[in-house]
Amino acid sequence: MDPVEALSEIGFWLERSRAETHRVQAYRNVAWLLAELPEGEVVRRVADGTLSDLPGVGPKTAGVVAAAVGGAVPEYLAELRERGRAPLEPGGEALLEVLRGDLHAHSNWSDGGSPIEEMVDAAQTLGHEYLALTDHSPRLTVAHGLSAERLTQQLEVVDSVNAARAGDDFRLLAGIEVDILEDGGLDQTPQMLDRLDVVVASVHSKLRADSDTMTLRMVGGISNPHTNVLGHCTGRLVEGSRGIRPESQFDAEVVFAACAQFDVAVEINSRPERRDPPSRLIALALESGCLFSIDTDAHAPGQLAFQEYGCARAVASGVPVDRVVNTWPLDRLLEWTSAKR
């Protein structure tokens, strides 16, 4: 098999299993390195034993490359594929089967770890019909958020990706995860937001504000006619390398009533360290008449598989399939996202 594809697939399975970043990067960095080499050089280096002379190529990655060049599925890849047969979280299989896409994912244009094309490859491998590219907005400088100028450049890339895959029955959606500012405004110009297919609005700063302040801020973002999805609404972290963070305090009845009124979907964020909203708030949003979007907030290709976690939580909370917007066909989805603008 192709050695670059073998290395990339190993990266996918490691990301899916939440392996440490340095382990994933060991394989992805070598894949990117080999992809830039002249045609035939990888085979030549395997033959003459100089593959390990390349920066970052160690015994494990060299072994994977040698096996792939020799026409075999590398043993480590075969092992990871076998492990991957087990679901990440049981219970959501039927809902996962009818999901058509993911409306919240990041690339290396902001704080994701992989190029746009690799995120798209993974989405297609998972059977998605669409993926929304939602890199961060400019205020989130720590995440290298996109200015209007950089977002304009990204839109050109999105168009080129779609043109190159025109026959694949797949669409990369132009989107953004836009910060809800302290005054309830959105952190991007209305003119740029008008050009996007999907807008996920989230709070990323001053998460410990008092309930009244946070409620007003969130309702301001929700009522904006560009907002389609309310991202990770409590901002909580329940595990992981970033530590634990409590839920933001806000009047959930008011916030979810606003989501229902302004036709904004409540995101069920599938990242295992977030599990946001908590189950009691999913139940309240359901009672309030809200729509939902089961998204991964993926920052790497393998994390697009995290929808298994979100689907299991949605099923456990009794969320009906027809209330999940990313079970909808693309035409219906885009009609919904553009209806208020």
Coordinates of C-alpha atoms in Angstrom, one line a residue:
M1 CA 0.0 0.0 0.0
D2 CA 1.0 3.6 -0.3
P3 CA 3.4 4.4 2.6
V4 CA 2.0 8.0 3.1
E5 CA -1.5 6.6 3.3
A6 CA -0.4 4.0 5.8
L7 CA 1.2 6.5 8.0
S8 CA -1.8 8.9 7.8
E9 CA -4.2 6.1 8.6
I10 CA -2.2 5.2 11.7
G11 CA -2.5 8.8 12.7
F12 CA -6.2 8.6 12.3
W13 CA -6.6 5.5 14.5
L14 CA -4.3 7.0 17.2
E15 CA -6.4 10.3 17.2
R16 CA -9.6 8.3 17.4
S17 CA -8.3 6.4 20.4
R18 CA -7.1 9.7 22.1
A19 CA -3.4 8.8 22.0
E20 CA -0.9 11.4 23.2
T21 CA -0.2 14.1 20.6
H22 CA 3.5 13.3 20.3
R23 CA 2.7 9.7 19.3
V24 CA 0.3 10.9 16.6
Q25 CA 2.7 13.5 15.3
A26 CA 5.5 11.0 14.9
Y27 CA 3.5 9.3 12.1
R28 CA 1.8 12.4 10.6
N29 CA 5.1 14.4 10.4
V30 CA 6.8 11.5 8.5
A31 CA 3.7 11.2 6.2
W32 CA 4.0 14.9 5.4
L33 CA 7.7 14.6 4.9
L34 CA 7.5 11.7 2.5
A35 CA 4.6 13.3 0.5
E36 CA 7.0 16.1 -0.5
L37 CA 9.8 13.8 -1.7
P38 CA 10.4 13.3 -5.4
E39 CA 8.7 10.3 -7.0
G40 CA 10.6 7.1 -6.4
E41 CA 12.8 8.4 -3.6
V42 CA 10.9 6.6 -0.8
V43 CA 11.3 3.2 -2.6
R44 CA 15.0 4.0 -3.3
R45 CA 15.7 4.9 0.3
V46 CA 14.0 1.7 1.6
A47 CA 16.1 -0.3 -0.8
D48 CA 19.4 1.2 0.2
G49 CA 18.6 1.6 3.9
T50 CA 18.8 5.4 4.1
L51 CA 15.2 6.0 5.0
S52 CA 16.2 6.6 8.7
D53 CA 18.5 9.4 7.5
L54 CA 15.5 11.6 7.0
P55 CA 14.6 13.8 10.0
G56 CA 12.0 12.3 12.3
V57 CA 12.0 8.8 10.8
G58 CA 12.6 6.3 13.5
P59 CA 12.5 2.5 13.7
K60 CA 8.7 2.3 14.0
T61 CA 7.9 4.7 11.2
A62 CA 10.6 3.2 9.0
G63 CA 9.1 -0.2 9.6
V64 CA 5.7 0.9 8.5
V65 CA 7.1 2.5 5.4
A66 CA 9.1 -0.6 4.5
A67 CA 6.2 -2.9 4.9
A68 CA 3.9 -0.6 2.8
V69 CA 6.5 -0.3 0.0
G70 CA 6.8 -4.1 0.1
G71 CA 3.1 -4.5 -0.6
A72 CA 2.0 -5.5 2.8
V73 CA -0.4 -3.9 5.3
P74 CA 2.0 -2.8 8.1
E75 CA 1.5 -5.0 11.2
Y76 CA 0.9 -1.9 13.5
L77 CA -1.8 -0.6 11.1
A78 CA -3.5 -4.0 11.0
E79 CA -3.5 -4.0 14.8
L80 CA -5.0 -0.6 15.0
R81 CA -7.7 -1.5 12.5
E82 CA -8.7 -4.5 14.5
R83 CA -8.9 -2.4 17.7
G84 CA -11.0 0.1 15.8
R85 CA -13.8 -2.4 15.2
A86 CA -15.1 -1.8 18.7
P87 CA -17.3 1.3 19.1
L88 CA -16.0 4.2 21.1
E89 CA -19.3 4.3 23.0
P90 CA -22.1 1.9 22.5
G91 CA -25.8 2.9 22.3
G92 CA -25.7 5.5 19.5
E93 CA -25.1 3.2 16.5
A94 CA -28.5 3.7 14.9
L95 CA -28.4 7.5 15.1
L96 CA -24.8 7.5 13.9
E97 CA -25.9 5.6 10.9
V98 CA -28.2 8.4 9.8
L99 CA -25.9 11.3 10.5
R100 CA -24.9 12.9 7.2
G101 CA -22.2 15.2 8.4
D102 CA -20.5 17.3 11.0
L103 CA -21.0 21.0 11.5
H104 CA -18.0 21.8 13.8
A105 CA -14.4 21.0 12.8
H106 CA -11.0 22.8 12.8
S107 CA -8.0 22.7 10.6
N108 CA -4.4 24.0 10.9
W109 CA -5.6 27.3 9.7
S110 CA -6.5 28.0 13.4
D111 CA -5.8 25.5 16.2
G112 CA -6.3 22.2 14.4
G113 CA -3.4 20.0 13.7
S114 CA -4.0 18.9 10.1
P115 CA -4.6 20.5 6.7
I116 CA -8.1 21.0 5.3
E117 CA -7.7 18.3 2.7
E118 CA -6.8 15.7 5.4
M119 CA -9.9 16.6 7.4
V120 CA -12.0 16.2 4.3
D121 CA -10.4 12.8 3.5
A122 CA -11.3 11.6 6.9
A123 CA -14.8 12.9 6.7
Q124 CA -15.3 11.1 3.4
T125 CA -13.8 7.9 4.8
L126 CA -16.4 8.0 7.6
G127 CA -19.2 8.3 5.1
H128 CA -20.0 12.0 5.6
E129 CA -21.9 13.8 2.9
Y130 CA -20.7 17.2 4.2
L131 CA -18.3 18.7 6.7
A132 CA -18.4 22.3 8.0
L133 CA -15.0 23.9 8.3
T134 CA -15.3 26.1 11.4
D135 CA -12.0 27.6 12.3
H136 CA -11.9 30.2 15.0
S137 CA -12.6 33.9 14.7
P138 CA -9.9 36.6 15.1
R139 CA -10.4 37.5 18.8
L140 CA -9.2 34.0 19.8
T141 CA -5.6 34.8 19.1
V142 CA -4.4 31.9 21.2
A143 CA -6.1 29.7 18.6
H144 CA -4.7 31.7 15.6
G145 CA -8.2 32.9 14.8
L146 CA -9.0 34.0 11.2
S147 CA -9.2 37.7 10.3
A148 CA -11.6 38.7 7.6
E149 CA -8.6 38.6 5.2
R150 CA -7.5 35.1 6.1
L151 CA -11.1 33.8 6.1
T152 CA -11.5 35.2 2.6
Q153 CA -8.4 33.2 1.6
Q154 CA -9.8 30.1 3.2
L155 CA -13.1 30.5 1.3
E156 CA -11.0 30.2 -1.9
V157 CA -9.5 27.0 -0.6
V158 CA -12.9 25.6 0.2
D159 CA -14.0 26.3 -3.3
S160 CA -11.0 24.6 -4.8
V161 CA -11.5 21.6 -2.5
N162 CA -15.1 21.3 -3.7
A163 CA -14.1 21.7 -7.3
A164 CA -11.5 18.9 -7.0
R165 CA -14.1 16.6 -5.5
A166 CA -17.0 17.5 -7.6
G167 CA -17.8 13.9 -8.5
D168 CA -17.6 12.6 -4.9
D169 CA -21.1 13.4 -3.7
F170 CA -19.5 15.4 -0.9
R171 CA -19.5 19.1 0.1
L172 CA -17.1 21.0 2.3
L173 CA -19.1 23.8 3.9
A174 CA -17.7 27.2 4.5
G175 CA -18.1 28.0 8.2
I176 CA -16.7 29.5 11.3
E177 CA -16.7 29.0 15.1
V178 CA -17.3 32.7 15.9
D179 CA -16.8 34.0 19.4
I180 CA -19.8 35.6 21.1
L181 CA -18.4 38.8 22.4
E182 CA -19.1 40.3 25.9
D183 CA -21.8 42.6 24.4
G184 CA -23.5 39.6 22.7
G185 CA -22.1 40.6 19.2
L186 CA -20.3 38.1 17.0
D187 CA -16.5 38.3 16.3
Q188 CA -16.6 38.7 12.5
T189 CA -18.0 41.2 10.1
P190 CA -21.6 40.7 9.0
Q191 CA -20.4 40.8 5.4
M192 CA -18.1 37.8 6.0
L193 CA -20.7 35.9 7.9
D194 CA -23.1 36.4 5.0
R195 CA -20.7 34.4 2.8
L196 CA -20.7 31.3 5.0
D197 CA -22.8 28.2 4.9
V198 CA -22.7 27.5 8.7
V199 CA -22.0 29.7 11.7
V200 CA -21.3 28.1 15.1
A201 CA -21.4 30.7 17.9
S202 CA -19.6 30.0 21.1
V203 CA -18.3 31.7 24.3
H204 CA -14.6 31.3 24.9
S205 CA -13.7 34.0 27.4
K206 CA -14.8 35.2 30.9
L207 CA -16.6 31.9 31.4
R208 CA -16.9 32.6 35.2
A209 CA -19.1 35.7 34.7
D210 CA -22.3 35.9 36.8
S211 CA -25.4 34.3 35.5
D212 CA -27.2 37.4 34.4
T213 CA -24.2 38.7 32.4
M214 CA -23.6 35.3 30.7
T215 CA -27.3 34.9 29.9
L216 CA -27.5 38.3 28.2
R217 CA -24.3 37.6 26.3
M218 CA -25.5 34.2 25.1
V219 CA -29.0 35.5 24.1
G220 CA -27.3 38.3 22.1
G221 CA -25.3 35.8 20.1
I222 CA -28.2 33.5 19.6
S223 CA -30.5 36.3 18.4
N224 CA -28.0 37.3 15.7
P225 CA -29.5 36.3 12.3
H226 CA -26.2 34.7 11.3
T227 CA -26.1 32.2 14.1
N228 CA -27.0 28.6 13.3
V229 CA -25.6 26.5 16.1
L230 CA -24.8 27.4 19.8
G231 CA -21.5 25.7 20.5
H232 CA -20.5 23.9 23.7
C233 CA -22.9 26.0 25.7
T234 CA -21.5 25.5 29.3
G235 CA -17.8 25.6 28.4
R236 CA -17.1 22.9 30.9
L237 CA -14.2 20.4 30.8
V238 CA -14.7 17.2 32.7
E239 CA -11.3 15.5 32.0
G240 CA -8.2 15.7 29.8
S241 CA -4.9 17.4 29.6
R242 CA -6.4 20.9 30.0
G243 CA -7.7 20.0 33.4
I244 CA -11.2 20.4 34.8
R245 CA -13.4 23.5 34.3
P246 CA -16.8 24.0 35.8
E247 CA -19.9 24.9 33.9
S248 CA -20.6 28.6 33.1
Q249 CA -23.6 29.9 35.0
F250 CA -26.6 31.1 32.9
D251 CA -30.3 30.9 32.9
A252 CA -30.7 27.8 30.8
E253 CA -34.5 28.2 30.4
V254 CA -34.0 31.6 28.9
V255 CA -31.1 30.6 26.7
F256 CA -32.8 27.5 25.3
A257 CA -36.1 29.4 24.8
A258 CA -34.0 31.9 22.7
C259 CA -32.6 29.0 20.7
A260 CA -36.1 27.7 20.0
Q261 CA -37.3 31.2 19.1
F262 CA -34.4 32.1 16.8
D263 CA -34.1 28.6 15.3
V264 CA -30.6 27.9 16.6
A265 CA -29.5 24.4 17.2
V266 CA -28.0 23.4 20.5
E267 CA -24.7 21.6 19.9
I268 CA -24.2 18.2 21.5
N269 CA -20.4 18.5 21.6
S270 CA -19.0 15.0 21.2
R271 CA -15.5 15.7 22.6
P272 CA -15.1 13.3 25.5
E273 CA -13.4 16.0 27.7
R274 CA -16.4 18.3 27.2
R275 CA -19.6 16.2 27.1
D276 CA -21.4 19.5 26.7
P277 CA -24.2 20.1 27.5
P278 CA -24.6 17.9 30.5
S279 CA -27.5 15.4 30.3
R280 CA -29.9 17.6 32.4
L281 CA -29.5 20.5 30.0
I282 CA -30.0 18.3 26.9
A283 CA -33.3 17.3 28.5
L284 CA -34.2 20.9 29.1
A285 CA -33.3 21.9 25.6
L286 CA -35.4 19.0 24.3
E287 CA -38.4 20.2 26.5
S288 CA -37.8 23.7 25.2
G289 CA -38.4 22.6 21.6
C290 CA -34.8 23.1 20.5
L291 CA -33.1 21.5 17.5
F292 CA -29.7 19.8 18.0
S293 CA -26.4 19.4 16.1
I294 CA -24.2 16.4 17.1
D295 CA -20.7 17.7 16.3
T296 CA -17.2 16.6 17.1
D297 CA -15.4 19.9 17.4
A298 CA -12.6 17.9 15.8
H299 CA -9.1 19.3 15.8
A300 CA -7.6 16.3 14.0
P301 CA -8.9 13.8 11.4
G302 CA -9.3 10.9 13.7
Q303 CA -11.4 13.0 16.1
L304 CA -14.2 13.2 13.5
A305 CA -15.0 9.7 14.8
F306 CA -16.0 11.2 18.2
Q307 CA -19.5 11.5 16.9
E308 CA -20.0 8.1 18.4
Y309 CA -19.8 9.7 21.9
G310 CA -22.3 12.4 21.0
C311 CA -24.8 10.0 19.4
A312 CA -24.7 7.7 22.5
R313 CA -25.5 10.7 24.7
A314 CA -28.3 12.0 22.4
V315 CA -30.0 8.6 22.3
A316 CA -29.7 8.2 26.1
S317 CA -31.4 11.6 26.4
G318 CA -34.2 10.7 24.0
V319 CA -33.4 13.2 21.3
P320 CA -35.5 12.4 18.2
V321 CA -33.7 11.9 14.9
D322 CA -35.8 14.6 13.2
R323 CA -34.6 17.2 15.7
V324 CA -30.9 16.6 14.8
V325 CA -30.1 19.0 11.9
N326 CA -27.1 17.0 10.7
T327 CA -29.3 14.1 9.8
W328 CA -30.9 16.3 7.2
P329 CA -29.9 16.2 3.5
L330 CA -27.6 19.0 2.4
D331 CA -30.3 21.0 0.5
R332 CA -32.5 21.1 3.6
L333 CA -29.6 21.9 5.9
L334 CA -28.5 24.8 3.7
E335 CA -32.0 26.1 3.4
W336 CA -32.2 26.2 7.2
T337 CA -28.8 27.8 7.7
S338 CA -29.6 30.6 5.3
A339 CA -33.2 31.2 6.2
K340 CA -32.7 34.1 8.6
R341 CA -30.1 36.0 6.7

